[in-house]
Coordinates of C-alpha atoms in Angstrom, one line a residue:
R133 CA 13.0 -51.0 69.8
R134 CA 9.3 -51.1 70.5
L135 CA 8.7 -48.4 67.9
L136 CA 10.7 -50.4 65.2
A137 CA 8.7 -53.5 65.9
D138 CA 5.5 -52.0 64.3
F139 CA 6.8 -49.1 62.3
E140 CA 9.5 -48.3 59.8
I141 CA 11.2 -44.9 60.1
L142 CA 11.3 -43.4 56.7
Q143 CA 12.9 -40.1 57.6
R144 CA 13.8 -38.2 60.7
S145 CA 14.7 -34.6 61.2
A146 CA 15.1 -32.1 64.1
T147 CA 14.5 -28.4 64.4
S148 CA 15.0 -25.9 67.2
S149 CA 13.8 -22.3 67.6
T150 CA 14.3 -19.6 70.2
S151 CA 11.7 -16.9 71.0
I152 CA 11.7 -13.9 73.4
V153 CA 8.4 -12.6 74.6
N154 CA 8.2 -9.8 77.2
G155 CA 11.8 -10.3 78.0
Q156 CA 11.3 -14.0 78.6
R157 CA 13.4 -16.3 76.4
S158 CA 12.1 -19.8 75.5
Q159 CA 13.6 -22.5 73.4
T160 CA 11.6 -25.2 71.5
R161 CA 13.0 -28.3 70.0
Q162 CA 11.0 -30.4 67.5
V163 CA 11.7 -33.9 66.3
L164 CA 9.9 -35.1 63.2
L165 CA 9.6 -38.8 62.4
D166 CA 8.0 -40.1 59.2
L167 CA 6.6 -43.6 60.1
S168 CA 5.3 -46.3 57.9
P169 CA 3.3 -49.1 59.7
R170 CA 4.5 -52.6 59.1
R171 CA 1.0 -54.3 59.6
E172 CA -2.7 -53.6 60.0
G173 CA -4.5 -53.3 63.3
L174 CA -4.3 -51.2 66.5
L175 CA -0.7 -50.1 66.9
A176 CA 0.9 -48.0 69.6
I177 CA 3.5 -45.4 69.2
P178 CA 5.4 -45.5 72.5
G179 CA 6.5 -42.5 74.4
L180 CA 9.7 -41.0 72.9
R181 CA 12.4 -39.5 75.1
I182 CA 13.7 -36.0 74.1
G183 CA 16.3 -34.8 76.5
A184 CA 14.7 -35.0 80.0
S185 CA 11.1 -35.1 78.6
T186 CA 9.1 -38.0 77.4
S187 CA 6.1 -37.8 75.0
E188 CA 2.8 -39.5 75.6
P189 CA 2.1 -42.8 73.9
V190 CA -0.2 -42.6 70.9
A191 CA -2.6 -45.3 69.6
V192 CA -3.1 -45.6 65.9
E193 CA -5.6 -47.7 64.0
V194 CA -4.1 -49.0 60.7
G195 CA -6.4 -50.3 58.0
P196 CA -5.6 -52.0 54.7
P197 CA -4.2 -50.0 51.9
P198 CA -6.8 -48.7 49.4
A199 CA -6.9 -50.4 46.1
P200 CA -5.6 -47.8 43.6
T201 CA -7.3 -47.2 40.3
D202 CA -5.9 -45.9 37.1
A203 CA -7.8 -42.6 37.6
N204 CA -6.3 -41.7 41.0
Q205 CA -2.8 -43.0 40.6
T206 CA -0.3 -40.2 40.8
V207 CA 2.9 -42.3 41.5
V208 CA 3.4 -45.7 40.0
V209 CA 6.4 -47.9 40.7
S210 CA 7.2 -51.1 38.9
A211 CA 10.2 -53.5 38.4
E212 CA 11.0 -55.8 35.5
V213 CA 13.9 -58.0 34.3
D214 CA 14.9 -58.4 30.7
S215 CA 14.8 -62.2 31.0
Q216 CA 13.2 -64.8 33.2
E217 CA 16.1 -67.2 32.7
V218 CA 19.9 -66.7 32.8
Y219 CA 23.0 -68.8 33.0
V220 CA 25.1 -68.7 36.1
Q221 CA 27.5 -65.7 35.9
G222 CA 25.5 -64.3 33.1
Q223 CA 23.9 -60.8 33.1
I224 CA 20.3 -60.0 34.1
L225 CA 19.1 -56.4 33.7
L226 CA 16.7 -55.1 36.4
T227 CA 14.8 -51.9 35.7
V228 CA 12.9 -50.1 38.5
R229 CA 10.6 -47.5 36.9
I230 CA 9.1 -44.6 38.8
Q231 CA 6.3 -42.7 37.1
Q232 CA 5.0 -39.6 38.7
A233 CA 2.2 -37.2 37.8
I234 CA 2.8 -34.9 40.7
N235 CA 5.9 -33.0 42.0
L236 CA 7.8 -34.9 44.6
D237 CA 10.6 -34.1 47.0
S238 CA 13.1 -36.4 48.7
R239 CA 12.8 -39.3 46.3
S240 CA 14.7 -42.4 47.1
V241 CA 14.8 -46.1 46.2
S242 CA 16.0 -48.8 48.6
E243 CA 19.4 -50.4 48.1
L244 CA 19.3 -53.6 46.1
Q245 CA 21.0 -56.4 48.0
L246 CA 21.3 -60.0 46.9
D247 CA 23.1 -62.8 48.7
N248 CA 24.2 -64.9 45.8
A249 CA 24.7 -62.4 43.0
Y250 CA 26.9 -59.4 42.2
V251 CA 25.0 -56.2 41.6
Q252 CA 26.3 -53.3 39.6
P253 CA 24.2 -50.1 39.4
L254 CA 24.0 -48.6 35.9
E255 CA 23.3 -45.1 34.7
Q256 CA 19.8 -43.8 35.4
N257 CA 17.5 -42.4 32.8
S258 CA 14.7 -39.7 33.0
F259 CA 12.2 -38.6 30.4
Q260 CA 8.7 -37.3 30.0
R261 CA 5.7 -38.8 28.3
T262 CA 2.0 -38.2 28.0
Q263 CA -0.7 -40.8 28.7
D264 CA -4.4 -40.1 28.2
G265 CA -3.6 -36.4 28.0
R266 CA -1.8 -36.5 31.4
P267 CA 1.9 -35.6 31.6
W268 CA 4.1 -38.0 33.5
L269 CA 7.7 -37.8 34.6
V270 CA 9.5 -41.2 34.3
H271 CA 12.7 -42.2 36.1
E272 CA 14.4 -45.5 35.4
V273 CA 16.9 -47.0 37.8
R274 CA 18.9 -49.9 36.2
Y275 CA 21.0 -52.7 37.6
A276 CA 23.2 -55.3 36.1
I277 CA 22.9 -58.5 38.1
F278 CA 25.3 -61.5 37.8
P279 CA 24.1 -64.6 39.7
E280 CA 26.9 -66.6 41.3
Q281 CA 25.1 -70.0 41.7
S282 CA 22.4 -71.9 39.8
G283 CA 18.9 -72.3 41.1
T284 CA 16.2 -69.7 41.8
L285 CA 17.2 -66.1 42.3
T286 CA 14.7 -64.0 44.1
I287 CA 14.7 -60.2 43.7
P288 CA 13.0 -58.7 46.8
P289 CA 10.5 -55.8 46.5
Q290 CA 12.1 -52.4 45.9
V291 CA 10.8 -49.6 48.1
F292 CA 10.3 -46.1 46.7
T293 CA 9.8 -43.2 49.1
G294 CA 8.9 -39.7 48.2
R295 CA 7.1 -36.6 49.6
E296 CA 4.6 -34.5 47.8
S297 CA 5.8 -31.0 47.2
S298 CA 4.0 -28.6 49.4
G299 CA 4.0 -25.9 46.6
R300 CA 4.8 -23.2 49.1
R301 CA 8.3 -22.3 50.4
S302 CA 9.2 -19.8 53.0
V303 CA 12.1 -19.1 55.4
F304 CA 10.0 -20.8 58.1
D305 CA 9.7 -24.1 56.1
F306 CA 11.8 -26.6 58.0
G307 CA 11.5 -29.4 55.4
S308 CA 8.4 -31.2 56.6
G309 CA 6.8 -30.7 53.1
G310 CA 3.7 -32.5 52.0
R311 CA 2.3 -36.0 52.4
Q312 CA 4.8 -38.9 52.6
L313 CA 4.4 -41.5 49.9
Q314 CA 5.7 -45.1 49.7
R315 CA 5.4 -47.7 47.0
R316 CA 6.7 -51.2 46.7
T317 CA 7.4 -53.3 43.6
E318 CA 6.4 -56.9 43.3
P319 CA 9.1 -59.5 44.1
L320 CA 10.7 -61.1 41.0
T321 CA 12.2 -64.6 40.4
V322 CA 14.7 -65.6 37.9
N323 CA 15.7 -69.2 37.0
V324 CA 19.5 -69.5 37.0
L325 CA 20.8 -72.3 34.8
P326 CA 24.1 -74.1 35.4
R327 CA 27.1 -74.1 33.0
P328 CA 26.1 -76.3 30.1
S329 CA 28.1 -79.5 29.5
A330 CA 28.5 -78.5 25.8
F331 CA 30.9 -75.8 26.8
P332 CA 34.7 -76.7 26.7
A333 CA 35.5 -77.9 30.2
N334 CA 39.0 -76.4 30.5
D335 CA 38.1 -72.9 29.2
T336 CA 36.9 -69.9 31.1
W337 CA 33.1 -69.8 31.2
L338 CA 31.8 -66.7 29.3
P339 CA 28.0 -66.4 29.0
A340 CA 27.6 -63.3 26.8
R341 CA 25.5 -61.5 24.2
D342 CA 28.6 -61.0 22.1
L343 CA 32.4 -61.5 22.3
V344 CA 34.8 -59.7 20.0
L345 CA 38.6 -60.3 19.6
E346 CA 40.6 -57.6 17.8
E347 CA 44.3 -56.7 17.3
S348 CA 46.2 -53.6 16.4
W349 CA 49.9 -52.8 15.7
S350 CA 52.0 -49.7 16.4
K351 CA 53.3 -50.1 12.8
I352 CA 52.9 -52.5 9.9
P353 CA 54.6 -55.7 11.1
D354 CA 55.9 -56.6 7.6
T355 CA 58.2 -53.6 7.7
L356 CA 60.0 -55.0 10.8
Q357 CA 63.7 -55.5 10.7
A358 CA 65.8 -57.8 12.9
G359 CA 66.5 -56.1 16.2
E360 CA 63.6 -53.7 16.0
S361 CA 60.4 -53.8 18.2
V362 CA 56.7 -53.3 17.4
T363 CA 53.8 -53.2 19.8
R364 CA 51.0 -55.7 19.4
T365 CA 47.7 -54.9 21.2
I366 CA 44.9 -57.5 21.5
T367 CA 41.5 -56.4 22.8
L368 CA 38.8 -58.8 24.1
R369 CA 35.4 -57.2 24.5
G370 CA 32.3 -58.9 25.9
T371 CA 28.8 -57.6 25.9
G372 CA 27.0 -58.8 29.1
L373 CA 30.2 -59.5 30.9
Q374 CA 32.4 -57.7 33.5
G375 CA 35.9 -57.0 32.5
A376 CA 37.1 -59.1 35.4
Q377 CA 35.4 -62.1 33.9
L378 CA 37.5 -62.0 30.7
P379 CA 40.5 -64.4 30.6
P380 CA 44.1 -63.3 30.0
I381 CA 45.6 -63.6 26.5
T382 CA 48.8 -65.5 26.2
F383 CA 51.5 -64.3 23.7
E384 CA 53.4 -67.4 22.6
A385 CA 57.1 -66.8 22.0
Q386 CA 58.9 -68.8 19.3
D387 CA 62.4 -69.2 18.0
G388 CA 63.5 -65.8 16.7
L389 CA 60.5 -63.9 18.3
R390 CA 60.3 -62.6 21.8
Y391 CA 57.4 -60.9 23.6
Y392 CA 57.6 -58.3 26.4
P393 CA 54.1 -58.0 27.7
D394 CA 52.7 -54.8 29.4
Q395 CA 50.2 -54.8 32.3
P396 CA 46.7 -55.6 31.0
A397 CA 44.0 -52.9 31.1
V398 CA 40.6 -54.1 32.4
T399 CA 37.6 -51.8 32.1
D400 CA 33.8 -51.8 32.3
A401 CA 31.6 -49.6 30.1
E402 CA 27.8 -49.3 29.7
S403 CA 25.5 -49.7 26.7
A404 CA 21.8 -50.3 26.1
A405 CA 22.6 -54.0 26.6
G406 CA 24.1 -53.5 30.1
L407 CA 27.8 -53.9 31.0
V408 CA 30.5 -54.2 28.3
G409 CA 33.7 -55.6 29.8
Q410 CA 37.0 -55.2 28.0
R411 CA 40.5 -56.6 28.5
R412 CA 43.3 -55.1 26.6
E413 CA 46.7 -56.8 26.4
S414 CA 49.8 -55.2 24.8
A415 CA 53.3 -56.6 24.3
A416 CA 56.5 -55.4 22.6
L417 CA 57.4 -57.9 19.9
V418 CA 61.1 -58.2 19.1
A419 CA 62.6 -60.2 16.2
N420 CA 66.0 -61.5 16.9
R421 CA 66.7 -62.6 13.3
A422 CA 65.4 -62.1 9.8
G423 CA 63.0 -64.6 8.4
R424 CA 59.3 -65.5 8.0
F425 CA 57.3 -66.2 11.1
T426 CA 53.7 -67.4 11.7
L427 CA 51.8 -65.9 14.7
P428 CA 49.4 -68.7 15.9
E429 CA 45.7 -68.3 15.9
I430 CA 44.0 -67.2 19.1
R431 CA 40.6 -68.9 19.7
I432 CA 38.4 -68.1 22.7
P433 CA 35.1 -70.0 23.3
W434 CA 32.0 -68.2 24.6
W435 CA 28.4 -69.1 25.2
D436 CA 25.9 -67.2 23.0
V437 CA 23.0 -66.6 25.5
A438 CA 20.7 -65.5 22.7
Q439 CA 21.1 -68.6 20.5
D440 CA 22.0 -70.9 23.4
T441 CA 25.1 -72.3 21.7
V442 CA 28.9 -72.3 22.0
R443 CA 30.7 -69.9 19.7
Y444 CA 34.3 -68.8 19.2
A445 CA 36.0 -65.5 19.0
V446 CA 38.9 -66.0 16.6
L447 CA 42.0 -64.0 15.7
P448 CA 43.4 -65.7 12.6
A449 CA 47.0 -66.8 12.3
R450 CA 49.2 -64.2 10.7
D451 CA 52.4 -64.5 8.7
I452 CA 55.0 -61.7 9.1
T453 CA 58.3 -61.3 7.3
V454 CA 61.3 -59.8 9.1
A455 CA 64.0 -58.1 7.0
P456 CA 67.7 -58.2 7.9
G457 CA 68.8 -55.4 10.1
A458 CA 70.7 -52.4 8.7
S459 CA 74.1 -53.7 10.0
A460 CA 73.6 -57.0 8.2
T461 CA 73.0 -55.4 4.8
A462 CA 75.8 -52.9 4.9
S463 CA 78.8 -55.4 4.8
P464 CA 77.9 -57.3 1.5
A465 CA 77.4 -54.0 -0.3
A466 CA 80.8 -52.7 0.7
T467 CA 82.4 -56.0 -0.3
Q468 CA 80.9 -56.0 -3.8
T469 CA 82.3 -52.5 -4.6
E470 CA 85.9 -53.6 -4.0
S471 CA 88.1 -54.4 -7.0
P472 CA 90.7 -57.3 -7.1
G473 CA 93.5 -54.7 -7.5
A474 CA 92.4 -52.8 -4.5
T475 CA 92.1 -55.9 -2.5
D476 CA 95.7 -57.0 -3.4
A477 CA 97.0 -53.5 -2.5
L478 CA 95.4 -53.6 0.8
L479 CA 96.3 -57.1 1.6
P480 CA 99.0 -56.3 4.3
L481 CA 96.3 -54.2 6.1
D482 CA 93.5 -56.9 5.8
P483 CA 93.6 -58.3 9.4
A484 CA 93.1 -54.8 11.0
P485 CA 89.9 -53.7 9.0
K486 CA 88.3 -57.2 9.4
G487 CA 88.8 -57.1 13.2
H488 CA 87.6 -53.5 13.3
N489 CA 84.4 -54.3 11.3
R490 CA 83.6 -57.3 13.4
L491 CA 84.0 -55.3 16.6
W492 CA 81.8 -52.5 15.2
Q493 CA 79.1 -55.1 14.2
W494 CA 79.2 -56.7 17.7
L495 CA 78.9 -53.3 19.4
T496 CA 76.0 -52.3 17.1
A497 CA 74.2 -55.5 17.9
F498 CA 74.9 -55.2 21.6
F499 CA 73.5 -51.6 21.8
A500 CA 70.5 -52.6 19.7
V501 CA 69.6 -55.4 22.1
L502 CA 70.3 -53.1 25.1
W503 CA 67.9 -50.4 23.5
V504 CA 65.2 -53.0 23.0
A505 CA 65.6 -54.3 26.5
T506 CA 65.3 -50.8 27.9
I507 CA 62.1 -50.1 26.0
A508 CA 60.6 -53.4 27.1
L509 CA 61.6 -52.7 30.8
F510 CA 60.0 -49.2 30.5
W511 CA 56.8 -50.7 29.2
R512 CA 56.7 -53.3 32.0
L513 CA 57.4 -50.9 34.8
R514 CA 55.4 -47.8 33.8
P515 CA 52.3 -47.3 35.9
A516 CA 49.1 -48.4 34.3
V517 CA 47.0 -45.2 33.9
Q518 CA 43.4 -45.9 33.2
A519 CA 41.1 -42.9 32.6
T520 CA 37.6 -43.0 34.1
P521 CA 35.0 -42.2 31.4
P522 CA 33.5 -38.8 32.0
N523 CA 30.0 -40.3 32.1
A524 CA 30.8 -43.3 34.2
P525 CA 28.0 -44.1 36.7
P526 CA 28.7 -43.3 40.3
R527 CA 30.2 -46.2 42.3
N528 CA 28.0 -47.7 44.9
N529 CA 30.2 -50.6 46.0
S530 CA 29.7 -51.0 49.7
E531 CA 32.8 -52.6 51.2
A532 CA 30.8 -54.7 53.5
R533 CA 28.4 -55.9 50.8
A534 CA 31.4 -56.6 48.4
F535 CA 33.1 -58.6 51.2
K536 CA 29.9 -60.6 51.7
Q537 CA 29.7 -61.4 48.0
L538 CA 33.3 -62.5 48.1
Q539 CA 32.7 -64.8 51.1
A540 CA 29.7 -66.4 49.3
A541 CA 31.8 -67.1 46.2
C542 CA 34.6 -68.6 48.3
A543 CA 32.1 -70.7 50.3
S544 CA 30.8 -72.2 47.1
D545 CA 34.3 -72.7 45.7
S546 CA 33.3 -70.8 42.6
A547 CA 36.7 -69.5 41.2
A548 CA 35.5 -67.1 38.5
P549 CA 32.9 -65.3 40.7
A550 CA 35.4 -65.2 43.5
R551 CA 38.0 -63.5 41.3
A552 CA 35.4 -60.9 40.2
A553 CA 34.2 -60.4 43.7
L554 CA 37.7 -60.0 45.0
L555 CA 38.6 -57.2 42.6
H556 CA 35.4 -55.3 43.3
W557 CA 35.9 -55.8 47.1
A558 CA 39.4 -54.4 46.7
Q559 CA 38.1 -51.4 44.8
A560 CA 35.7 -50.5 47.7
Y561 CA 38.3 -51.4 50.4
L562 CA 41.0 -49.2 48.9
D563 CA 38.5 -46.5 47.7
M564 CA 39.9 -46.7 44.2
P565 CA 38.1 -45.1 41.1
R566 CA 38.1 -48.4 39.1
P567 CA 38.3 -52.1 39.8
L568 CA 41.9 -53.2 40.4
R569 CA 43.8 -55.9 38.6
A570 CA 45.0 -58.9 40.6
D571 CA 48.7 -57.8 40.4
E572 CA 47.7 -54.3 41.5
L573 CA 45.8 -55.7 44.5
A574 CA 48.7 -57.7 45.7
R575 CA 51.0 -54.7 45.3
H576 CA 48.7 -52.3 47.2
L577 CA 47.9 -54.6 50.1
G578 CA 51.3 -56.2 50.5
D579 CA 50.0 -59.3 52.2
D580 CA 51.8 -62.6 51.6
S581 CA 48.9 -64.8 52.5
L582 CA 46.6 -62.9 50.1
S583 CA 49.2 -62.9 47.3
Q584 CA 49.5 -66.7 47.6
A585 CA 45.8 -67.2 47.6
I586 CA 45.4 -65.0 44.5
A587 CA 48.2 -67.0 42.8
E588 CA 46.3 -70.3 43.6
L589 CA 43.1 -68.8 42.3
D590 CA 44.6 -67.7 39.0
A591 CA 46.3 -71.1 38.6
A592 CA 42.9 -72.8 38.9
L593 CA 41.3 -70.4 36.4
Y594 CA 43.9 -70.1 33.7
R595 CA 46.2 -73.2 33.8
S596 CA 45.0 -76.4 32.2
G597 CA 45.1 -79.5 34.4
S598 CA 44.8 -77.6 37.7
S599 CA 43.0 -79.2 40.6
Q600 CA 39.6 -78.1 41.9
W601 CA 39.9 -74.7 43.5
R602 CA 39.0 -74.3 47.2
G603 CA 38.0 -70.9 48.5
A604 CA 38.8 -71.3 52.1
A605 CA 42.4 -69.9 51.8
L606 CA 41.3 -66.8 50.0
A607 CA 38.4 -66.1 52.4
A608 CA 40.7 -66.6 55.4
A609 CA 43.3 -64.2 53.9
V610 CA 40.9 -61.4 53.2
T611 CA 39.1 -61.8 56.6
E612 CA 42.5 -61.7 58.5
L613 CA 43.5 -58.6 56.4
R614 CA 40.3 -56.8 57.3
R615 CA 40.7 -57.8 61.0
R616 CA 44.3 -56.5 61.2
K617 CA 43.6 -53.2 59.4
G618 CA 40.3 -52.6 61.1
G619 CA 38.0 -53.0 58.1
K620 CA 37.2 -49.9 56.0
R621 CA 34.9 -46.9 56.4
D622 CA 31.9 -47.3 54.1
R623 CA 31.5 -44.2 51.8
A624 CA 27.9 -44.1 50.4
V625 CA 27.3 -42.6 47.0
D626 CA 24.0 -40.9 46.2
T627 CA 22.7 -40.9 42.7
F628 CA 19.0 -40.1 42.1
A629 CA 18.8 -40.1 45.9
L630 CA 18.8 -43.8 45.3
Y631 CA 19.0 -44.9 48.9
P632 CA 17.1 -43.3 51.8
T633 CA 19.1 -41.1 54.1
T634 CA 18.3 -40.1 57.6
T635 CA 19.4 -37.2 59.7
S636 CA 19.3 -36.8 63.4

């Protein structure tokens, strides 16, 4: 405790060796600590206990750091954001850039933790460049940050730690290497704006760089016959948004048309502009009768953060024509081929064929409806398989950090951030390869209180006229679930040795 008051332990390691001299065996154990002073002045390294022995205290005089010049800089660390201003729940891109002119070992960057924002690490980038005839190796560590409340967001200094390569390796090199280096970035502040009043009050708040609404069909819908089914897929894709932020799409049934929706697929991808969230909804469309139908327009508002105005992603209304089914067209053709004479000759037998045809038509219709229902049930019950992109960035969703973000969103009664935080917490808690959907979460955890809290959250987000959402019930349900099941082991993921690790 006394050591940590004045020093930060950057790295620790231990070695042991055994030697035999003149038949006498001796064993040596060595503990190596890399220390960084927290302040200037005369500091004391207290005696350290190793087994039954204690080292002598050591006094150290710590002076101010030397002012670096462009000529002697060998490692330069900086941080920048892509904008000084962002709307609440909008995306800010943070880039931590490490430039090195020397070889380094054991490079690491401290973990970025923010109390009132969701943080998603993005894919890292490395390249080389030459400046003033001097070669530099450049590493870029990027984060997508989504503030959860308006006001001032402070990004603390990020700490880079590395060790100069000693240049010589041998079997007796136990990893002490060269000189330890540490660099800190300057703190950054971002102004977080509230949701503008010009945005429609009853719609999901979507601050984005772009929002695209698309549809596709399993076959041309105008070739549809009564009793047949066709799959309609609608995709909503937002640049600068998480997939969990995108609202569900409602398929509106009408007289003669029925929808059998599948489970939605929610994914996140990366681009140069940060996260690209996507929500894909599919449904089997079944026409119960022939005729002409109009599928209504789908219109989703979003806020263009570049132009600072409201825009709409629109899927235009569509007219489709459904032809009569095969069973309906067969009877008239057969009737027209009959001659009056033949009809008279068959008159005594007329009741039997009519009853037989009617029974055949009813059986055909019954089995057609049964086939369509079976297909729809298969689509609804099949497991949603979602592939992880081969180049997806490693996950770094600490369960404890995700739980803290969920608590913050619940405490501020922020429904949309709470839903996003809930899904990311569940991903870390259940150790899943992708964020879960709300229905999957309820199924995996099997907790009635949590299922009820999720239903209330979705009602507040997606049903018009719902009352103001309160986060206390959701926070209590998740807290109680963690208490009963004993929390979760936290599995760290290392990328470009992003976060410092210690060994003892």
